[in-house]
Coordinates of C-alpha atoms in Angstrom, one line a residue:
X240 CA -16.2 -29.7 -31.2
X241 CA -13.8 -25.8 -31.3
X242 CA -12.9 -24.3 -28.3
X243 CA -15.5 -21.3 -26.3
X244 CA -13.3 -18.4 -26.5
X245 CA -14.3 -17.2 -23.6
X246 CA -12.5 -20.1 -21.7
X247 CA -9.3 -17.9 -22.7
X248 CA -7.5 -15.6 -21.8
X249 CA -6.5 -12.4 -24.0
X250 CA -3.5 -12.0 -22.0
X251 CA -1.8 -15.2 -21.5
X252 CA -4.2 -17.6 -23.9
X253 CA -3.9 -19.5 -21.1
X254 CA -7.6 -22.0 -21.3
X255 CA -9.4 -21.8 -18.2
X256 CA -12.9 -24.3 -18.8
X257 CA -14.9 -23.0 -16.4
X258 CA -14.3 -19.5 -16.7
X259 CA -17.6 -16.7 -16.6
X260 CA -16.8 -14.4 -19.2
X261 CA -14.5 -12.7 -21.8
X262 CA -11.3 -10.5 -21.6
X263 CA -8.8 -11.2 -19.2
X264 CA -8.2 -14.2 -16.5
X265 CA -8.3 -13.1 -12.3
X266 CA -4.8 -12.9 -12.6
X267 CA -4.2 -11.1 -15.7
X268 CA -6.9 -8.5 -14.4
X269 CA -5.1 -8.3 -11.0
X270 CA -1.5 -7.7 -13.1
X271 CA -3.0 -5.3 -14.7
X272 CA -3.5 -2.9 -12.1
X273 CA 0.2 -2.9 -11.6
X274 CA 3.4 -1.5 -12.6
X275 CA 4.9 -4.6 -14.3
X276 CA 8.8 -3.8 -12.1
X277 CA 6.9 -3.4 -8.3
X278 CA 6.7 -6.1 -5.9
X279 CA 2.9 -6.0 -5.2
X280 CA 2.9 -7.1 -9.4
X281 CA 5.8 -9.6 -8.4
X282 CA 4.1 -10.9 -5.7
X283 CA 0.2 -11.5 -7.7
X284 CA 2.4 -13.3 -10.2
X285 CA 3.9 -15.8 -7.7
X286 CA -0.7 -16.7 -6.6
X287 CA -1.5 -20.2 -7.5
X288 CA -4.0 -19.9 -9.8
X289 CA -7.4 -22.0 -10.6
X290 CA -7.0 -23.7 -13.8
X291 CA -10.8 -24.6 -14.1
X292 CA -12.1 -20.6 -13.5
X293 CA -9.0 -18.5 -13.5
X294 CA -9.2 -17.5 -9.9
X295 CA -6.3 -16.5 -8.0
X296 CA -5.0 -15.3 -4.2
X297 CA -2.5 -15.7 -2.2
X298 CA -3.9 -18.0 0.6
X299 CA -5.4 -20.9 -1.8
X300 CA -4.5 -23.8 -1.2
X301 CA -1.5 -26.4 -2.6
X302 CA -1.6 -29.9 -3.3
X303 CA 1.8 -31.3 -4.8
X304 CA 1.0 -33.7 -7.6
X305 CA -2.3 -32.6 -8.4
X306 CA -4.3 -30.4 -10.8
X307 CA -4.2 -26.2 -8.8
X308 CA -7.3 -25.9 -8.1
X309 CA -9.8 -23.5 -6.4
X310 CA -12.1 -25.1 -3.6
X311 CA -15.3 -24.8 -4.9
X312 CA -16.9 -28.0 -6.5
X313 CA -17.7 -27.5 -9.6
X314 CA -13.9 -26.8 -10.7
X315 CA -12.6 -29.5 -8.2
X316 CA -14.4 -31.9 -10.3
X317 CA -13.6 -30.2 -13.4
X318 CA -15.8 -29.3 -16.4
X319 CA -18.9 -29.6 -16.1
X320 CA -19.1 -30.6 -20.2
X321 CA -17.1 -32.3 -22.3
X322 CA -17.2 -30.0 -25.8
X323 CA -17.4 -26.2 -26.5
X324 CA -19.6 -25.4 -23.0
X325 CA -23.5 -26.9 -24.2
X326 CA -23.8 -29.8 -24.0
X327 CA -25.2 -32.2 -20.5
X328 CA -22.6 -34.7 -18.8
X329 CA -24.8 -36.9 -21.4
X330 CA -23.3 -35.6 -24.2
X331 CA -26.5 -33.9 -24.9
X332 CA -26.4 -30.7 -26.1
X333 CA -28.8 -27.6 -24.5
X334 CA -30.6 -24.7 -25.3
X335 CA -27.9 -22.4 -26.6
X336 CA -28.2 -20.4 -23.0
X337 CA -26.2 -17.0 -22.5
X338 CA -23.7 -16.9 -20.5
X339 CA -25.2 -15.0 -17.0
X340 CA -28.3 -17.7 -17.4
X341 CA -25.1 -20.4 -18.0
X342 CA -24.5 -19.5 -14.4
X343 CA -27.6 -19.1 -12.9
X344 CA -27.9 -22.4 -13.8
X345 CA -24.9 -24.0 -12.3
X346 CA -25.4 -21.8 -9.5
X347 CA -28.9 -22.9 -8.9
X348 CA -26.8 -27.0 -9.5
X349 CA -24.7 -26.1 -7.1
X350 CA -27.0 -24.5 -4.3
X351 CA -28.9 -27.3 -4.8
X352 CA -25.9 -30.0 -4.4
X353 CA -25.0 -28.0 -0.8
X354 CA -28.7 -28.6 0.1
X355 CA -28.8 -32.2 -0.3
X356 CA -25.2 -32.6 1.1
X357 CA -26.4 -30.1 4.9
X358 CA -24.1 -27.6 3.5
X359 CA -25.0 -24.2 4.4
X360 CA -24.6 -21.9 2.3
X361 CA -22.2 -18.9 3.4
X362 CA -18.5 -19.5 1.5
X363 CA -16.8 -21.5 -0.6
X364 CA -13.9 -21.6 1.9
X365 CA -12.9 -24.9 3.6
X366 CA -12.6 -25.5 7.0
X367 CA -9.1 -26.8 6.1
X368 CA -8.8 -23.2 4.5
X369 CA -9.7 -21.1 7.7
X370 CA -7.2 -22.7 9.6
X371 CA -4.9 -22.8 7.1
X372 CA -2.9 -20.5 8.5
X373 CA -2.5 -21.6 12.3
X374 CA -1.2 -18.7 13.8
X375 CA -3.4 -16.5 13.0
X376 CA 0.0 -14.6 11.2
X377 CA 1.7 -14.1 14.8
X378 CA 4.1 -16.0 16.1
X379 CA 3.8 -19.9 17.3
X380 CA 2.0 -19.8 20.6
X381 CA 0.9 -16.4 20.8
X382 CA -2.8 -15.9 21.9
X383 CA -5.4 -16.0 19.6
X384 CA -8.8 -14.3 18.6
X385 CA -11.7 -15.2 16.6
X386 CA -12.7 -13.2 14.0
X387 CA -15.8 -13.3 12.0
X388 CA -17.2 -10.7 8.9
X389 CA -20.0 -10.8 6.9
X390 CA -20.2 -8.4 3.8
X391 CA -23.0 -5.9 4.1
X392 CA -23.2 -3.5 0.8
X393 CA -24.1 0.0 0.5
X394 CA -27.0 0.2 -2.5
X395 CA -27.8 2.8 -4.8
X396 CA -31.1 4.1 -2.5
X397 CA -28.4 4.4 -0.2
X398 CA -29.7 1.0 2.3
X399 CA -27.5 -1.3 3.6
X400 CA -28.1 -5.1 3.6
X401 CA -26.0 -8.6 3.9
X402 CA -24.7 -10.4 1.1
X403 CA -24.2 -13.5 2.4
X404 CA -22.8 -15.0 -1.5
X405 CA -20.4 -12.9 -1.1
X406 CA -18.8 -14.5 1.5
X407 CA -18.9 -14.7 5.2
X408 CA -16.0 -16.7 7.9
X409 CA -14.9 -16.5 10.6
X410 CA -10.2 -16.8 11.4
X411 CA -8.3 -17.0 14.5
X412 CA -6.1 -13.9 14.5
X413 CA -2.9 -13.3 16.0
X414 CA -3.5 -10.6 19.2
X415 CA -0.5 -8.8 17.7
X416 CA -2.4 -7.9 13.8
X417 CA -3.1 -5.0 13.4
X418 CA -7.0 -4.2 11.9
X419 CA -6.3 -2.7 8.4
X420 CA -3.9 -6.0 7.6
X421 CA -7.3 -7.8 8.7
X422 CA -9.8 -5.5 5.9
X423 CA -7.7 -6.6 3.8
X424 CA -7.4 -9.4 3.9
X425 CA -11.0 -10.3 4.2
X426 CA -11.3 -8.3 0.8
X427 CA -9.4 -10.7 -1.4
X428 CA -12.2 -12.8 0.4
X429 CA -14.9 -11.0 -1.4
X430 CA -12.5 -10.5 -4.3
X431 CA -13.0 -14.4 -5.3
X432 CA -16.8 -14.1 -5.1
X433 CA -16.2 -10.9 -6.8
X434 CA -14.4 -11.4 -9.5
X435 CA -16.1 -14.8 -10.7
X436 CA -18.9 -12.8 -11.9
X437 CA -16.9 -9.0 -12.1
X438 CA -14.4 -8.0 -14.5
X439 CA -13.4 -5.2 -12.0
X440 CA -11.9 -6.1 -8.6
X441 CA -12.5 -3.6 -5.5
X442 CA -10.9 -2.0 -3.6
X443 CA -9.6 -1.1 -0.9
X444 CA -10.6 2.5 -0.2
X445 CA -15.0 0.7 -1.2
X446 CA -15.2 -0.8 1.9
X447 CA -13.9 -0.2 5.5
X448 CA -14.8 -2.0 8.7
X449 CA -18.1 -2.3 10.4
X450 CA -19.4 -4.0 14.0
X451 CA -22.5 -6.4 13.2
X452 CA -25.5 -4.7 12.3
X453 CA -23.6 -1.7 10.7
X454 CA -22.7 0.3 13.1
X455 CA -19.1 2.4 13.2
X456 CA -16.3 1.6 14.7
X457 CA -15.7 4.6 17.3
X458 CA -12.6 6.9 16.4
X459 CA -9.3 6.1 16.8
X460 CA -9.8 2.2 16.9
X461 CA -9.3 1.4 13.5
X462 CA -5.3 1.4 12.4
X463 CA -5.6 -0.2 16.0
X464 CA -3.6 -4.4 16.7
X465 CA -6.4 -6.8 17.7
X466 CA -5.9 -6.5 21.7
X467 CA -5.9 -3.3 21.6
X468 CA -9.0 -3.9 19.9
X469 CA -10.8 -6.0 21.7
X470 CA -9.8 -4.1 24.8
X471 CA -11.3 -1.3 23.9
X472 CA -14.5 -3.1 22.6
X473 CA -15.6 -5.4 25.5
X474 CA -14.8 -2.4 28.5
X475 CA -18.2 -2.5 29.8
X476 CA -19.2 1.0 28.8
X477 CA -18.2 -0.2 24.9
X478 CA -20.5 -4.1 25.3
X479 CA -23.7 -3.0 25.1
X480 CA -23.9 -0.8 22.5
X481 CA -21.9 -3.2 19.9
X482 CA -21.9 -6.8 21.1
X483 CA -25.8 -7.0 22.7
X484 CA -28.1 -8.7 19.9
X485 CA -25.8 -10.3 18.0
X486 CA -27.5 -12.4 15.9
X487 CA -26.8 -15.0 13.6
X488 CA -24.8 -16.1 11.8
X489 CA -22.6 -15.9 15.4
X490 CA -25.2 -17.0 17.7
X491 CA -23.1 -20.1 18.7
X492 CA -19.8 -17.6 18.6
X493 CA -21.6 -15.4 21.1
X494 CA -22.1 -18.2 23.1
X495 CA -18.6 -19.8 23.7
X496 CA -16.7 -18.1 26.8
X497 CA -13.5 -16.9 23.8
X498 CA -13.4 -13.7 22.6
X499 CA -15.0 -13.1 20.1
X500 CA -15.5 -10.3 17.1
X501 CA -17.9 -10.0 15.3
X502 CA -17.4 -7.2 12.2
X503 CA -18.9 -6.7 9.1
X504 CA -16.4 -5.2 5.4
X505 CA -18.9 -2.9 4.5
X506 CA -18.6 -2.4 0.7
X507 CA -19.9 0.9 -1.1
X508 CA -20.9 0.1 -4.5
X509 CA -21.9 3.1 -5.8
X510 CA -18.5 4.3 -5.1
X511 CA -17.5 1.2 -7.0
X512 CA -20.0 1.8 -9.8
X513 CA -18.7 5.9 -10.2
X514 CA -14.7 4.4 -10.5
X515 CA -15.9 1.6 -13.4
X516 CA -17.9 3.5 -14.8
X517 CA -15.6 7.2 -15.0
X518 CA -12.8 7.9 -17.9
X519 CA -10.0 5.7 -18.1
X520 CA -6.9 6.6 -16.6
X521 CA -4.8 8.8 -17.7
X522 CA -1.4 7.2 -19.7
X523 CA 1.7 7.4 -18.3
X524 CA 4.3 9.5 -19.8
X525 CA 6.8 7.3 -21.3
X526 CA 9.2 7.9 -19.1
X527 CA 7.8 5.4 -16.8
X528 CA 8.5 2.9 -19.4
X529 CA 12.3 3.3 -19.2
X530 CA 12.4 4.0 -15.1
X531 CA 15.6 4.9 -14.1
X532 CA 17.3 5.0 -16.7
X533 CA 19.0 8.4 -18.2
X534 CA 18.4 9.1 -22.1
X535 CA 20.3 11.0 -24.0
X536 CA 18.1 14.2 -24.8
X537 CA 17.7 15.0 -20.5
X538 CA 20.3 16.8 -21.1
X539 CA 19.2 19.3 -22.9
X540 CA 14.8 19.4 -22.0
X541 CA 15.6 21.9 -19.9
X542 CA 17.0 24.7 -22.3
X543 CA 13.8 24.3 -24.0
X544 CA 11.6 25.4 -21.4
X545 CA 10.8 28.6 -20.4
X546 CA 12.1 30.6 -17.7
X547 CA 9.5 30.2 -15.1
X548 CA 7.9 34.1 -13.8
X549 CA 7.6 35.0 -10.4
X550 CA 3.6 33.8 -9.1
X551 CA 1.2 36.6 -8.9
X552 CA -1.0 35.2 -6.9
X553 CA -3.5 38.4 -7.1
X554 CA -3.1 38.8 -2.9
X555 CA -0.9 40.2 0.0
X556 CA -1.0 36.1 0.7
X557 CA 2.6 34.7 -0.1
X558 CA 3.2 31.3 -0.5
X559 CA 6.4 30.0 1.6
X560 CA 9.5 29.2 -0.5
X561 CA 12.5 28.2 1.9
X562 CA 15.8 27.8 0.9
X563 CA 16.1 24.3 -0.4
X564 CA 19.4 24.0 -3.2
X565 CA 21.3 21.6 -5.3
X566 CA 23.3 21.1 -2.9
X567 CA 24.8 17.4 -3.5
X568 CA 22.1 15.4 -0.5
X569 CA 25.4 12.9 0.0
X570 CA 28.2 15.8 1.0
X571 CA 25.8 17.3 3.8
X572 CA 25.1 13.7 6.3
X573 CA 28.1 13.4 8.2
X574 CA 29.1 10.4 7.6
X575 CA 29.1 7.8 10.3
X576 CA 12.4 -18.1 13.9
X577 CA 15.6 -17.4 15.4
X578 CA 16.9 -14.3 16.6
X579 CA 19.7 -12.8 18.0
X580 CA 21.2 -10.3 20.9
X581 CA 22.1 -6.9 19.0
X582 CA 23.1 -3.6 20.4
X583 CA 23.5 -1.1 18.5
X584 CA 23.8 3.1 18.8
X585 CA 21.4 5.3 17.4
X586 CA 21.7 7.7 14.9
X587 CA 18.5 10.2 14.0
X588 CA 18.5 12.5 10.9
X589 CA 17.9 16.2 12.3
X590 CA 16.8 18.6 9.0
X591 CA 17.3 22.8 8.7
X592 CA 14.0 24.9 9.2
X593 CA 13.9 27.0 6.6
X594 CA 17.3 25.5 4.0
X595 CA 16.3 21.6 4.4
X596 CA 20.0 20.4 5.1
X597 CA 19.7 17.1 6.5
X598 CA 22.5 15.9 9.1
X599 CA 22.5 12.6 11.0
X600 CA 23.1 12.6 14.8
X601 CA 24.8 10.4 17.1
X602 CA 22.2 10.4 19.7
X603 CA 24.9 8.7 22.4
X604 CA 22.4 6.3 23.5
X605 CA 23.2 2.9 23.1
X606 CA 20.0 0.1 22.6
X607 CA 19.8 -3.7 23.5
X608 CA 17.9 -6.1 21.8
X609 CA 16.5 -9.0 19.7
X610 CA 16.0 -9.2 15.6
X611 CA 14.8 -12.1 13.5
X612 CA 17.3 -14.3 12.1
X613 CA 14.9 -13.8 9.2
X614 CA 13.3 -11.1 7.1
X615 CA 9.4 -11.6 7.2
X616 CA 9.4 -9.2 4.0
X617 CA 11.4 -8.6 0.6
X618 CA 11.1 -5.6 -1.9
X619 CA 13.3 -5.8 -4.8
X620 CA 15.8 -4.0 -2.6
X621 CA 15.3 -3.9 1.2
X622 CA 14.6 -7.3 3.2
X623 CA 13.1 -6.6 6.7
X624 CA 13.5 -7.9 10.3
X625 CA 11.5 -7.9 13.1
X626 CA 13.5 -6.1 16.3
X627 CA 12.5 -6.3 19.5
X628 CA 14.4 -3.4 21.7
X629 CA 14.7 -3.9 25.7
X630 CA 11.6 -3.2 27.4
X631 CA 9.1 -4.6 24.4
X632 CA 8.8 -2.2 22.1
X633 CA 8.7 -3.7 18.8
X634 CA 10.9 -2.0 15.7
X635 CA 11.0 -2.8 12.1
X636 CA 14.3 -3.1 10.8
X637 CA 15.3 -3.0 7.0
X638 CA 18.8 -3.0 5.1
X639 CA 19.3 -3.4 1.6
X640 CA 20.3 -5.7 -0.3
X641 CA 20.2 -5.2 -4.3
X642 CA 20.5 -1.7 -5.5
X643 CA 19.9 -2.6 -9.5
X644 CA 18.8 -5.1 -11.0
X645 CA 22.0 -7.2 -11.9
X646 CA 23.8 -6.7 -8.1
X647 CA 24.1 -10.1 -6.7
X648 CA 24.9 -8.4 -2.9
X649 CA 25.8 -5.0 -1.3
X650 CA 28.8 -3.6 0.4
X651 CA 28.8 -3.2 4.2
X652 CA 29.7 0.9 3.4
X653 CA 26.7 0.6 0.5
X654 CA 24.1 -0.4 2.2
X655 CA 25.1 2.5 5.0
X656 CA 25.5 4.9 2.4
X657 CA 22.0 4.1 1.2
X658 CA 20.5 3.8 5.0
X659 CA 20.8 7.6 6.0
X660 CA 20.0 8.2 2.4
X661 CA 16.8 6.8 3.1
X662 CA 16.5 8.6 6.7
X663 CA 17.4 11.8 5.3
X664 CA 14.3 12.0 2.6
X665 CA 12.2 10.8 5.3
X666 CA 13.6 13.8 7.3
X667 CA 13.2 15.9 4.6
X668 CA 9.3 15.1 4.4
X669 CA 8.6 15.2 7.5
X670 CA 10.0 19.4 7.1
X671 CA 8.4 19.9 3.9
X672 CA 4.5 18.6 5.9
X673 CA 5.0 20.5 8.7
X674 CA 5.4 23.3 6.1
X675 CA 2.9 22.4 4.3
X676 CA 0.1 22.1 7.2
X677 CA 1.0 25.7 8.7
X678 CA 1.1 27.1 5.3
X679 CA -3.1 25.6 4.8
X680 CA -3.6 26.8 8.6
X681 CA -2.0 30.3 7.6
X682 CA -3.9 30.0 4.1
X683 CA -6.8 33.0 4.0
X684 CA -9.1 30.0 2.2
X685 CA -7.3 27.5 3.9
X686 CA -9.7 26.4 7.1
X687 CA -12.4 26.1 4.0
X688 CA -10.8 23.8 1.9
X689 CA -11.3 20.1 2.6
X690 CA -8.1 18.6 3.3
X691 CA -6.7 14.9 4.8
X692 CA -5.3 16.0 8.2
X693 CA -3.8 12.7 9.5
X694 CA -0.5 13.0 7.9
X695 CA 2.5 11.3 9.1
X696 CA 6.1 10.5 8.5
X697 CA 7.4 7.1 9.7
X698 CA 9.4 8.3 12.8
X699 CA 12.9 6.1 11.9
X700 CA 15.8 6.1 13.1
X701 CA 19.2 4.5 12.0
X702 CA 20.6 1.5 14.0
X703 CA 23.7 0.7 13.9
X704 CA 25.4 -2.5 14.7
X705 CA 27.8 -2.2 17.8
X706 CA 28.4 -5.3 18.7
X707 CA 29.0 -9.0 17.1
X708 CA 27.1 -9.0 13.9
X709 CA 23.7 -10.3 13.8
X710 CA 23.9 -13.0 12.0
X711 CA 20.3 -11.0 10.1
X712 CA 23.2 -8.3 9.0
X713 CA 24.5 -11.2 6.6
X714 CA 28.0 -10.0 7.8
X715 CA 30.4 -13.0 8.2
X716 CA 33.5 -13.6 10.1
X717 CA 36.3 -11.6 7.7
X718 CA 34.2 -8.6 8.1
X719 CA 33.3 -8.6 11.5
X720 CA 34.9 -4.8 12.1
X721 CA 32.4 -3.1 9.0
X722 CA 29.4 -2.0 11.1
X723 CA 26.3 -2.9 8.5
X724 CA 23.9 0.8 9.7
X725 CA 19.8 -0.4 9.9
X726 CA 17.3 1.7 9.1
X727 CA 14.3 1.6 12.3
X728 CA 10.7 2.2 12.6
X729 CA 8.0 1.7 14.8
X730 CA 6.0 -1.8 13.7
X731 CA 3.0 -1.1 11.9
X732 CA 1.0 -2.7 9.7
X733 CA 2.1 -3.7 6.7
X734 CA -1.3 -3.2 4.4
X735 CA 0.4 -0.4 2.4
X736 CA -1.7 1.9 0.3
X737 CA 0.5 3.7 -3.2
X738 CA -0.4 7.4 -4.5
X739 CA 2.9 7.4 -7.1
X740 CA 5.2 5.5 -8.5
X741 CA 9.3 6.4 -8.7
X742 CA 8.4 8.7 -12.8
X743 CA 4.1 8.5 -12.3
X744 CA 2.8 10.9 -10.7
X745 CA -1.0 10.3 -12.0
X746 CA -3.6 11.0 -9.8
X747 CA -5.3 7.6 -9.7
X748 CA -8.2 7.6 -6.7
X749 CA -10.6 10.5 -5.9
X750 CA -10.9 10.8 -2.6
X751 CA -9.8 13.1 -0.4
X752 CA -6.3 11.2 1.3
X753 CA -5.3 10.9 -1.9
X754 CA -6.0 14.6 -3.2
X755 CA -4.3 16.0 -0.4
X756 CA -1.1 13.2 -0.5
X757 CA -1.3 15.5 -4.5
X758 CA -1.2 18.4 -3.0
X759 CA 1.3 17.9 -0.3
X760 CA 3.7 16.7 -4.2
X761 CA 3.0 19.6 -5.2
X762 CA 3.6 21.5 -2.4
X763 CA 6.8 20.4 -2.5
X764 CA 7.9 21.0 -5.9
X765 CA 7.2 24.1 -5.0
X766 CA 8.6 24.9 -1.8
X767 CA 11.9 23.6 -2.8
X768 CA 12.8 25.6 -5.5
X769 CA 11.2 22.7 -8.3
X770 CA 15.1 21.6 -6.8
X771 CA 13.1 18.2 -5.3
X772 CA 10.5 15.8 -6.3
X773 CA 8.8 13.6 -3.9
X774 CA 7.8 9.7 -5.5
X775 CA 7.3 6.7 -5.2
X776 CA 4.3 8.0 -2.4
X777 CA 2.9 5.8 -0.2
X778 CA 1.2 4.8 3.1
X779 CA 0.2 2.3 5.7
X780 CA -3.0 2.8 8.3
X781 CA -2.0 3.9 11.7
X782 CA -3.0 6.1 14.7
X783 CA -2.1 10.0 13.7
X784 CA -2.3 12.0 17.3
X785 CA -4.7 9.8 19.0
X786 CA -6.9 9.2 15.6
X787 CA -7.1 7.1 12.4
X788 CA -4.9 8.1 9.8
X789 CA -2.0 7.2 7.4
X790 CA 1.9 7.4 7.9
X791 CA 4.2 7.9 5.2
X792 CA 7.2 6.2 4.5
X793 CA 9.6 4.7 2.0
X794 CA 9.8 7.4 -0.3
X795 CA 11.6 8.6 -3.1
X796 CA 13.4 12.0 -4.5
X797 CA 14.1 13.0 -7.4
X798 CA 16.2 16.0 -7.4
X799 CA 18.5 18.3 -9.5
X800 CA 22.3 16.4 -8.9
X801 CA 20.8 13.0 -8.5
X802 CA 22.3 11.6 -5.7
X803 CA 19.8 11.4 -3.7
X804 CA 19.8 7.6 -3.1
X805 CA 18.1 4.9 -4.8
X806 CA 15.0 6.2 -7.5
X807 CA 16.9 9.2 -8.0
X808 CA 16.6 10.5 -12.0
X809 CA 16.7 13.5 -11.2
X810 CA 15.9 16.0 -13.7
X811 CA 14.2 13.2 -15.6
X812 CA 12.4 12.6 -13.1
X813 CA 11.7 16.7 -11.7
X814 CA 10.2 16.7 -15.2
X815 CA 8.3 13.5 -15.4
X816 CA 5.7 14.9 -12.4
X817 CA 6.1 18.5 -14.2
X818 CA 4.8 16.2 -17.3
X819 CA 1.5 14.0 -15.0
X820 CA 0.3 16.4 -12.2
X821 CA -2.8 17.4 -12.7
X822 CA -3.6 19.8 -9.7
X823 CA -6.8 18.7 -7.4
X824 CA -9.2 20.5 -5.6
X825 CA -6.8 20.5 -3.0
X826 CA -4.1 22.6 -5.4
X827 CA -6.5 24.7 -6.3
X828 CA -8.4 25.5 -3.1
X829 CA -4.5 26.6 -1.6
X830 CA -3.9 28.2 -4.5
X831 CA -0.7 26.0 -5.7
X832 CA -2.1 25.8 -9.4
X833 CA -0.4 29.6 -9.4
X834 CA 1.5 30.1 -6.9
X835 CA 4.1 27.0 -7.5
X836 CA 3.6 26.4 -11.1
X837 CA 4.1 23.0 -13.3
X838 CA 7.4 24.3 -15.5
X839 CA 10.7 22.2 -15.2
X840 CA 13.9 24.3 -13.3
X841 CA 16.0 25.7 -16.4
X842 CA 19.2 26.5 -16.0
X843 CA 19.2 30.5 -15.4
X844 CA 16.8 30.1 -12.8
X845 CA 19.4 29.0 -10.6
X846 CA 20.9 32.3 -10.7
X847 CA 17.9 34.0 -10.3
X848 CA 17.4 32.0 -6.8
X849 CA 20.9 33.0 -5.4
X850 CA 19.8 36.8 -6.4
X851 CA 16.8 36.8 -4.3
X852 CA 18.2 34.6 -1.7
X853 CA 21.3 37.1 -1.5
X854 CA 18.3 40.3 -1.3
X855 CA 16.4 38.2 1.0
X856 CA 19.4 38.4 3.4
X857 CA 20.6 42.3 2.7
X858 CA 16.4 42.5 3.4
X859 CA 16.2 40.7 6.9

């Protein structure tokens, strides 16, 4: 009998006998939303995948030597049918049922078997899977707190309701884990259920954490670590409001003396429906297909671009323009779970208030601490290690282990150069963000423009090892005189929200936070005289001035000189932004669409800028 075409994935062409629906399998759907050369794409590609239903997720249990399946009962038993999916266990033909009818029939059969077996419906995860990460994401022996979650859905009429069919579970979490990472984990579990009957996964911005009963979290708590979160909500002034009246399915846990947090994942289904029924995302520029590659025509495209006319807003209000030029980024900097003791000197970046030129300065401070020998995370180029500095402060230290796909190792000198350039990029982004906020605050319509105010840039510094090389540095005995440098930031949640890529600048979400970040990118382009574009903009949810916000980090830039560090595609990169950026409500509200027109800088404009700078100096 012929094979059911619905069981064949249109992406990878693999056959999944119990897959519901047609089109792409679960893994191909996830991969389709990610850039093919991104770390996220590589991570999802490595996820185990059920050979029956196609479901894939990071923590799926793997038993060597057996067929890979998820933990659902139908998949563990194998296909219920013998041929094309329309026969019963005895080989008799069923009635000609639709996919939805067959799915409903299978679910009813499964629920009936669960009732007979005394199983309480709620989640397809077993106790073994719930205890899979026995350390709760932390170090062995670290204190843990149990967090339970259910899924509450916001319906079309604005009411909310708990849907047990979308899963519920309780899991131990180490007290050092951050709430955004826990939210991301529970979203994975929700999508495990959701994608069984829906082709498009739910995004992180379409869910939020709530307390039992749909109660909103207090301002400034959704980005806390588990221990701080527990300390805040378990204090007498908060406990009655958030813990009183907690019932099923957590009645037993609430009677236990062990700390327990009854949370909910609030899913805004209307926001989800608006997204999937909206227009398709714009295709990326052809530049994105040749990421970081120079094309033969890249040197000539600027000749055909008309010279940018001076902006006229029709108002006495003039947007700011810095003295940022196209000077070489390199010449503007000074030369400069076992753990190992580390001693280092601290180096900070100082940016000129008008010209944006960064200098690296030794602070004169020496610190001692410990760095983990093994990296806890690695991307395509950098690896990250946990660091504890004397006094108990937790940081993350990163260094380069590759600078391109063909390079197998990186010298200490090359690593140090790229670390220094990364710190410069962060310092320049912080400089631009400060100017952006000041521009908005002084703009005649600034206070009336919707704006996400809680943005910050990672407060990073360079740690240059001064004692014996740490094991994490990879420096061997014969090179002990070379001092490796690390880019160091405070430890935050690992959940990352991406806004742009190296050569992709389209806005793919319309929430206020995303619109503000894209407006910041537009402002940076104009504020730096069209000499610089920020790329690979991404951030981590974190506390910003005591409020829930976002910290931007690990940014790339495209500059005229093309030497600001890895990922700098020079004029080609700047042109990719000019072609792809579309002004949003924040851009238009602040007049960026008129003040900073999206035209790349032609060669002749540099002379005009120099004349304008001379004129400004004479006037001053």
